[in-house]
């Protein structure tokens, strides 16, 4: 689908940049998001996951999985990555929770603006007094202006929080609706890596992507003009029967290699390895801790996020389990 024009991207938003500006900023960030560095964060992801599961167990059933687990895990990892002081983390989490408020777009927007403002101020503080975190590393490099540094911090928040939170919640929902697949993952944690890739393919929470056309081009017989905007249907590509057999089935044992959940090319998701680590750790841990986990309401009553301008997901996911 093509037409229209893209508005200017916010400062620091890599998805709206073109080379050479995009190349300069992405190169700085790429060294911070290597597979090796993200793997080193596995221990901290495991600790945070265990802490959230402990809190969930103490609270007892029923619980909203979004509020008690799916949202806090990536929010706390963002805090770790960007060096948010411990004294600020409760307020950071409270603002982050507003991003999943059902039917409250004003609250969602206000929450993001509040967090972005906080991170811009934090970025400047890191420049003056660096600590051991990604934001301080970027500030110390001296290659980003104050405005760019704050913008990159806000971009990382938007890219790494809502997406992973919704994958954890929606992924759990998908498994609860497919008990045979859930049982396979619970009984064989070795399936975790492949299960995460299949859930990414099957759910495609970033359903579409936008690209600005730089020069006239023919796409499968359609003339697209320079300046047009092309909407890429990632969810359709991830269910292409020419690539994946029986694409509408969730099959954790299939090879989902080649899915486009993280995009493709120079704008491919920079934080995909961290998202993978979080999901590979958190989903099996949740199912192991609560083997009787199930929906607390009929599945048709679960409120889905279907606004095409937002990440696909759930607003709330009421679950319950057997105690003792």
Short mmCIF file of C-alpha atoms in Angstrom, two decimals:
data_model
loop_
_atom_site.label_atom_id
_atom_site.label_comp_id
_atom_site.label_asym_id
_atom_site.label_seq_id
_atom_site.Cartn_x
_atom_site.Cartn_y
_atom_site.Cartn_z
CA UNK A 1 0.00 0.00 0.00
CA UNK A 2 1.42 3.40 -0.89
CA UNK A 3 0.54 7.07 -0.73
CA UNK A 4 0.90 10.19 1.41
CA UNK A 5 4.01 11.58 3.02
CA UNK A 6 5.79 10.85 6.28
CA UNK A 7 6.10 13.68 8.83
CA UNK A 8 9.56 14.56 10.16
CA UNK A 9 10.78 12.05 12.74
CA UNK A 10 11.57 13.15 16.32
CA UNK A 11 15.23 13.84 17.02
CA UNK A 12 16.97 10.58 17.94
CA UNK A 13 14.34 8.33 16.33
CA UNK A 14 16.36 5.96 14.16
CA UNK A 15 13.32 4.67 12.29
CA UNK A 16 12.87 8.10 10.72
CA UNK A 17 16.50 8.71 9.75
CA UNK A 18 18.29 8.11 6.47
CA UNK A 19 22.04 7.82 5.84
CA UNK A 20 24.38 9.41 6.60
CA UNK A 21 22.68 10.57 9.83
CA UNK A 22 21.17 7.13 10.44
CA UNK A 23 24.50 5.40 9.79
CA UNK A 24 26.29 7.66 12.28
CA UNK A 25 23.81 7.15 15.15
CA UNK A 26 23.12 3.47 14.54
CA UNK A 27 26.83 2.67 14.44
CA UNK A 28 27.22 4.20 17.89
CA UNK A 29 24.32 2.15 19.25
CA UNK A 30 25.13 -1.11 17.45
CA UNK A 31 28.24 -1.65 19.53
CA UNK A 32 26.10 -1.52 22.67
CA UNK A 33 23.55 -4.09 21.45
CA UNK A 34 25.78 -6.98 20.38
CA UNK A 35 24.67 -10.58 20.89
CA UNK A 36 27.50 -11.02 23.40
CA UNK A 37 26.55 -7.96 25.46
CA UNK A 38 22.89 -8.94 25.53
CA UNK A 39 23.82 -12.48 26.57
CA UNK A 40 25.73 -11.02 29.50
CA UNK A 41 22.45 -9.45 30.64
CA UNK A 42 20.81 -12.89 30.90
CA UNK A 43 21.75 -13.20 34.58
CA UNK A 44 20.07 -9.88 35.40
CA UNK A 45 16.99 -10.78 33.33
CA UNK A 46 16.80 -14.05 35.30
CA UNK A 47 17.02 -12.19 38.62
CA UNK A 48 14.33 -9.68 37.67
CA UNK A 49 12.08 -12.46 36.37
CA UNK A 50 12.47 -14.40 39.61
CA UNK A 51 11.72 -11.30 41.69
CA UNK A 52 8.53 -10.61 39.71
CA UNK A 53 7.40 -14.24 39.97
CA UNK A 54 8.05 -14.17 43.73
CA UNK A 55 5.90 -11.04 44.03
CA UNK A 56 3.19 -12.64 41.90
CA UNK A 57 3.21 -15.73 44.10
CA UNK A 58 3.01 -13.67 47.30
CA UNK A 59 0.09 -11.68 45.92
CA UNK A 60 -1.76 -14.84 44.96
CA UNK A 61 -4.37 -15.43 42.29
CA UNK A 62 -6.06 -13.96 40.38
CA UNK A 63 -3.68 -11.43 38.86
CA UNK A 64 -3.36 -9.22 35.81
CA UNK A 65 -0.29 -10.67 34.10
CA UNK A 66 0.37 -7.39 32.27
CA UNK A 67 0.59 -5.42 35.51
CA UNK A 68 2.46 -7.90 37.69
CA UNK A 69 4.81 -9.53 35.19
CA UNK A 70 4.79 -8.72 31.47
CA UNK A 71 5.19 -4.97 31.87
CA UNK A 72 7.59 -4.83 34.87
CA UNK A 73 10.22 -7.21 33.44
CA UNK A 74 11.14 -5.11 30.36
CA UNK A 75 10.59 -1.86 32.28
CA UNK A 76 13.15 -2.87 34.88
CA UNK A 77 15.54 -4.03 32.16
CA UNK A 78 15.25 -0.62 30.49
CA UNK A 79 16.11 0.89 33.88
CA UNK A 80 19.19 -1.36 34.07
CA UNK A 81 20.26 -0.60 30.53
CA UNK A 82 19.88 3.18 30.76
CA UNK A 83 21.04 3.52 34.36
CA UNK A 84 17.82 4.80 35.94
CA UNK A 85 18.64 5.37 39.65
CA UNK A 86 16.94 2.93 42.04
CA UNK A 87 15.24 5.83 43.83
CA UNK A 88 13.42 6.71 40.59
CA UNK A 89 12.36 3.22 39.52
CA UNK A 90 8.99 3.03 41.28
CA UNK A 91 7.87 6.25 39.58
CA UNK A 92 9.35 5.05 36.29
CA UNK A 93 7.30 1.86 36.55
CA UNK A 94 4.14 3.78 37.47
CA UNK A 95 4.50 5.94 34.36
CA UNK A 96 5.28 2.88 32.26
CA UNK A 97 2.09 1.14 33.44
CA UNK A 98 0.00 3.92 31.92
CA UNK A 99 1.19 2.84 28.47
CA UNK A 100 -1.11 -0.20 28.63
CA UNK A 101 -4.21 1.57 29.97
CA UNK A 102 -7.26 0.25 28.13
CA UNK A 103 -9.28 2.89 26.30
CA UNK A 104 -7.17 5.75 27.67
CA UNK A 105 -5.07 7.10 24.78
CA UNK A 106 -4.58 10.41 26.59
CA UNK A 107 -3.14 8.60 29.62
CA UNK A 108 -0.93 6.47 27.39
CA UNK A 109 0.43 9.52 25.57
CA UNK A 110 0.91 11.46 28.81
CA UNK A 111 2.77 8.53 30.33
CA UNK A 112 5.14 8.28 27.39
CA UNK A 113 5.77 12.04 27.35
CA UNK A 114 6.52 11.97 31.08
CA UNK A 115 8.99 9.11 30.67
CA UNK A 116 10.62 10.68 27.61
CA UNK A 117 11.05 13.99 29.48
CA UNK A 118 12.58 12.14 32.43
CA UNK A 119 15.02 10.29 30.18
CA UNK A 120 16.09 13.48 28.42
CA UNK A 121 16.91 15.00 31.80
CA UNK A 122 18.66 11.79 32.86
CA UNK A 123 20.74 11.82 29.68
CA UNK A 124 22.06 15.29 30.48
CA UNK A 125 22.83 14.18 34.04
CA UNK A 126 24.81 11.22 32.68
CA UNK A 127 26.86 13.59 30.55
CA UNK A 128 27.80 15.56 33.66
CA UNK A 129 28.24 12.54 35.95
CA UNK A 130 28.52 9.23 34.07
CA UNK A 131 27.83 5.83 35.62
CA UNK A 132 28.18 2.27 34.30
CA UNK A 133 25.34 2.07 31.77
CA UNK A 134 24.53 2.49 28.09
CA UNK A 135 23.35 6.09 28.37
CA UNK A 136 26.60 7.13 30.07
CA UNK A 137 28.61 5.35 27.37
CA UNK A 138 26.78 7.29 24.67
CA UNK A 139 27.18 10.57 26.56
CA UNK A 140 30.89 9.99 27.11
CA UNK A 141 31.43 9.40 23.40
CA UNK A 142 30.75 13.07 22.73
CA UNK A 143 29.39 12.37 19.25
CA UNK A 144 25.75 13.13 20.09
CA UNK A 145 24.37 16.57 20.83
CA UNK A 146 22.34 16.99 24.03
CA UNK A 147 19.14 16.94 21.96
CA UNK A 148 20.21 13.79 20.10
CA UNK A 149 21.23 12.03 23.32
CA UNK A 150 17.87 12.73 24.94
CA UNK A 151 16.06 11.73 21.76
CA UNK A 152 17.95 8.43 21.53
CA UNK A 153 17.06 7.68 25.17
CA UNK A 154 13.37 8.28 24.43
CA UNK A 155 13.63 6.17 21.27
CA UNK A 156 15.14 3.25 23.21
CA UNK A 157 12.31 3.50 25.73
CA UNK A 158 9.66 3.33 23.02
CA UNK A 159 11.43 0.55 21.15
CA UNK A 160 12.23 -1.66 24.12
CA UNK A 161 9.36 -1.39 26.59
CA UNK A 162 5.94 -1.62 24.98
CA UNK A 163 7.03 -4.16 22.38
CA UNK A 164 8.52 -6.73 24.76
CA UNK A 165 5.79 -6.21 27.36
CA UNK A 166 3.14 -7.02 24.78
CA UNK A 167 5.07 -10.00 23.43
CA UNK A 168 5.27 -11.48 26.95
CA UNK A 169 1.56 -10.93 27.62
CA UNK A 170 0.28 -11.80 24.16
CA UNK A 171 2.68 -14.74 23.92
CA UNK A 172 1.32 -16.13 27.18
CA UNK A 173 -2.24 -15.60 25.93
CA UNK A 174 -1.44 -17.47 22.70
CA UNK A 175 0.04 -20.37 24.67
CA UNK A 176 -2.93 -20.53 27.04
CA UNK A 177 -5.19 -20.81 24.00
CA UNK A 178 -2.99 -23.60 22.61
CA UNK A 179 -2.59 -25.98 25.57
CA UNK A 180 -0.64 -28.62 23.64
CA UNK A 181 1.98 -26.02 22.68
CA UNK A 182 2.06 -24.65 26.23
CA UNK A 183 2.61 -28.14 27.63
CA UNK A 184 5.43 -28.78 25.15
CA UNK A 185 7.30 -25.64 26.24
CA UNK A 186 6.66 -26.23 29.94
CA UNK A 187 7.88 -29.83 29.71
CA UNK A 188 10.90 -29.04 27.54
CA UNK A 189 12.56 -25.68 28.30
CA UNK A 190 14.99 -26.53 25.50
CA UNK A 191 12.26 -25.44 23.11
CA UNK A 192 12.49 -21.86 24.40
CA UNK A 193 14.67 -20.42 21.62
CA UNK A 194 12.54 -21.84 18.82
CA UNK A 195 9.32 -21.07 20.69
CA UNK A 196 10.24 -17.40 20.95
CA UNK A 197 10.92 -17.19 17.20
CA UNK A 198 7.62 -18.91 16.40
CA UNK A 199 5.67 -16.60 18.73
CA UNK A 200 7.35 -13.60 17.12
CA UNK A 201 6.30 -14.87 13.69
CA UNK A 202 2.81 -15.93 14.70
CA UNK A 203 1.90 -12.76 16.60
CA UNK A 204 3.75 -10.09 14.58
CA UNK A 205 2.89 -7.40 17.13
CA UNK A 206 4.41 -4.66 14.95
CA UNK A 207 1.97 -5.48 12.18
CA UNK A 208 3.12 -2.88 9.69
CA UNK A 209 6.13 -0.75 8.88
CA UNK A 210 6.42 2.56 7.04
CA UNK A 211 9.03 3.41 4.44
CA UNK A 212 9.52 6.67 2.58
CA UNK A 213 10.18 6.23 -1.14
CA UNK A 214 13.37 8.00 -2.27
CA UNK A 215 13.00 7.46 -6.02
CA UNK A 216 10.36 6.27 -8.48
CA UNK A 217 10.16 2.48 -8.55
CA UNK A 218 7.90 -0.31 -9.83
CA UNK A 219 6.78 -2.81 -7.17
CA UNK A 220 5.10 -5.85 -8.70
CA UNK A 221 3.57 -3.74 -11.44
CA UNK A 222 2.60 -0.83 -9.20
CA UNK A 223 4.31 2.51 -9.83
CA UNK A 224 5.43 4.10 -6.56
CA UNK A 225 6.66 7.66 -6.74
CA UNK A 226 9.44 9.39 -4.85
CA UNK A 227 8.01 11.02 -1.74
CA UNK A 228 5.26 8.42 -1.31
CA UNK A 229 4.92 6.35 1.85
CA UNK A 230 4.81 2.56 1.54
CA UNK A 231 3.06 0.54 4.23
CA UNK A 232 4.71 -2.87 4.66
CA UNK A 233 2.41 -5.62 5.98
CA UNK A 234 4.80 -7.51 8.26
CA UNK A 235 2.00 -9.65 9.68
CA UNK A 236 1.05 -10.81 6.17
CA UNK A 237 4.66 -11.62 5.30
CA UNK A 238 5.01 -13.68 8.48
CA UNK A 239 2.00 -15.77 7.45
CA UNK A 240 3.01 -16.24 3.85
CA UNK A 241 2.25 -19.90 2.97
CA UNK A 242 5.05 -19.81 0.40
CA UNK A 243 7.48 -19.36 3.31
CA UNK A 244 5.76 -21.11 6.24
CA UNK A 245 3.59 -24.21 5.90
CA UNK A 246 0.22 -23.92 7.67
CA UNK A 247 1.15 -20.36 8.72
CA UNK A 248 -2.01 -19.77 10.77
CA UNK A 249 -1.07 -22.57 13.18
CA UNK A 250 1.14 -21.97 16.22
CA UNK A 251 3.80 -24.69 16.12
CA UNK A 252 6.69 -24.24 18.54
CA UNK A 253 8.67 -27.02 16.87
CA UNK A 254 8.72 -25.43 13.42
CA UNK A 255 11.65 -23.41 12.13
CA UNK A 256 10.48 -19.80 12.04
CA UNK A 257 13.83 -18.64 10.67
CA UNK A 258 13.43 -15.78 8.24
CA UNK A 259 10.46 -14.15 9.94
CA UNK A 260 10.28 -10.36 9.72
CA UNK A 261 9.02 -9.52 13.22
CA UNK A 262 12.07 -7.31 13.78
CA UNK A 263 11.98 -5.81 10.30
CA UNK A 264 14.72 -6.06 7.71
CA UNK A 265 17.62 -4.07 6.32
CA UNK A 266 19.26 -1.01 7.85
CA UNK A 267 16.20 -0.31 10.01
CA UNK A 268 16.04 -3.79 11.52
CA UNK A 269 15.28 -3.63 15.25
CA UNK A 270 18.46 -2.76 17.13
CA UNK A 271 17.33 -4.24 20.46
CA UNK A 272 16.10 -7.56 19.10
CA UNK A 273 18.72 -9.59 20.98
CA UNK A 274 17.66 -8.10 24.32
CA UNK A 275 14.01 -8.81 23.51
CA UNK A 276 14.92 -12.41 22.71
CA UNK A 277 16.84 -12.82 25.97
CA UNK A 278 13.92 -11.45 27.99
CA UNK A 279 11.39 -13.73 26.31
CA UNK A 280 13.59 -16.85 26.39
CA UNK A 281 14.05 -16.41 30.13
CA UNK A 282 10.66 -15.07 31.22
CA UNK A 283 8.17 -17.32 29.40
CA UNK A 284 9.57 -20.72 30.49
CA UNK A 285 10.12 -19.40 34.03
CA UNK A 286 6.48 -18.28 34.25
CA UNK A 287 5.16 -21.65 33.06
CA UNK A 288 7.49 -23.58 35.37
CA UNK A 289 6.59 -21.52 38.45
CA UNK A 290 2.85 -21.74 37.77
CA UNK A 291 2.19 -25.06 35.98
CA UNK A 292 -1.58 -24.64 36.43
CA UNK A 293 -1.62 -21.10 35.00
CA UNK A 294 -4.85 -20.41 33.11
CA UNK A 295 -7.10 -17.55 32.08
CA UNK A 296 -9.33 -16.14 34.82
CA UNK A 297 -11.93 -15.00 32.27
CA UNK A 298 -13.22 -16.46 28.99
CA UNK A 299 -10.68 -15.83 26.25
CA UNK A 300 -13.19 -13.80 24.21
CA UNK A 301 -13.35 -11.28 27.07
CA UNK A 302 -9.61 -10.50 26.95
CA UNK A 303 -9.20 -6.91 25.76
CA UNK A 304 -6.94 -6.84 22.72
CA UNK A 305 -5.06 -3.78 21.50
CA UNK A 306 -6.16 -3.61 17.87
CA UNK A 307 -5.60 0.08 17.08
CA UNK A 308 -3.42 -0.04 13.92
CA UNK A 309 -1.38 2.91 15.22
CA UNK A 310 -0.31 0.90 18.28
CA UNK A 311 1.60 -2.27 18.99
CA UNK A 312 -0.72 -5.30 18.87
CA UNK A 313 -1.22 -6.77 22.33
CA UNK A 314 -3.52 -7.02 25.32
CA UNK A 315 -4.58 -4.30 27.74
CA UNK A 316 -5.05 -6.74 30.61
CA UNK A 317 -4.58 -10.48 30.96
CA UNK A 318 -6.40 -11.83 34.05
CA UNK A 319 -4.91 -15.18 35.03
CA UNK A 320 -5.23 -17.58 37.92
CA UNK A 321 -3.51 -20.74 39.16
CA UNK A 322 -3.74 -23.37 41.88
CA UNK A 323 -1.94 -22.51 45.10
CA UNK A 324 0.00 -24.92 47.27
#
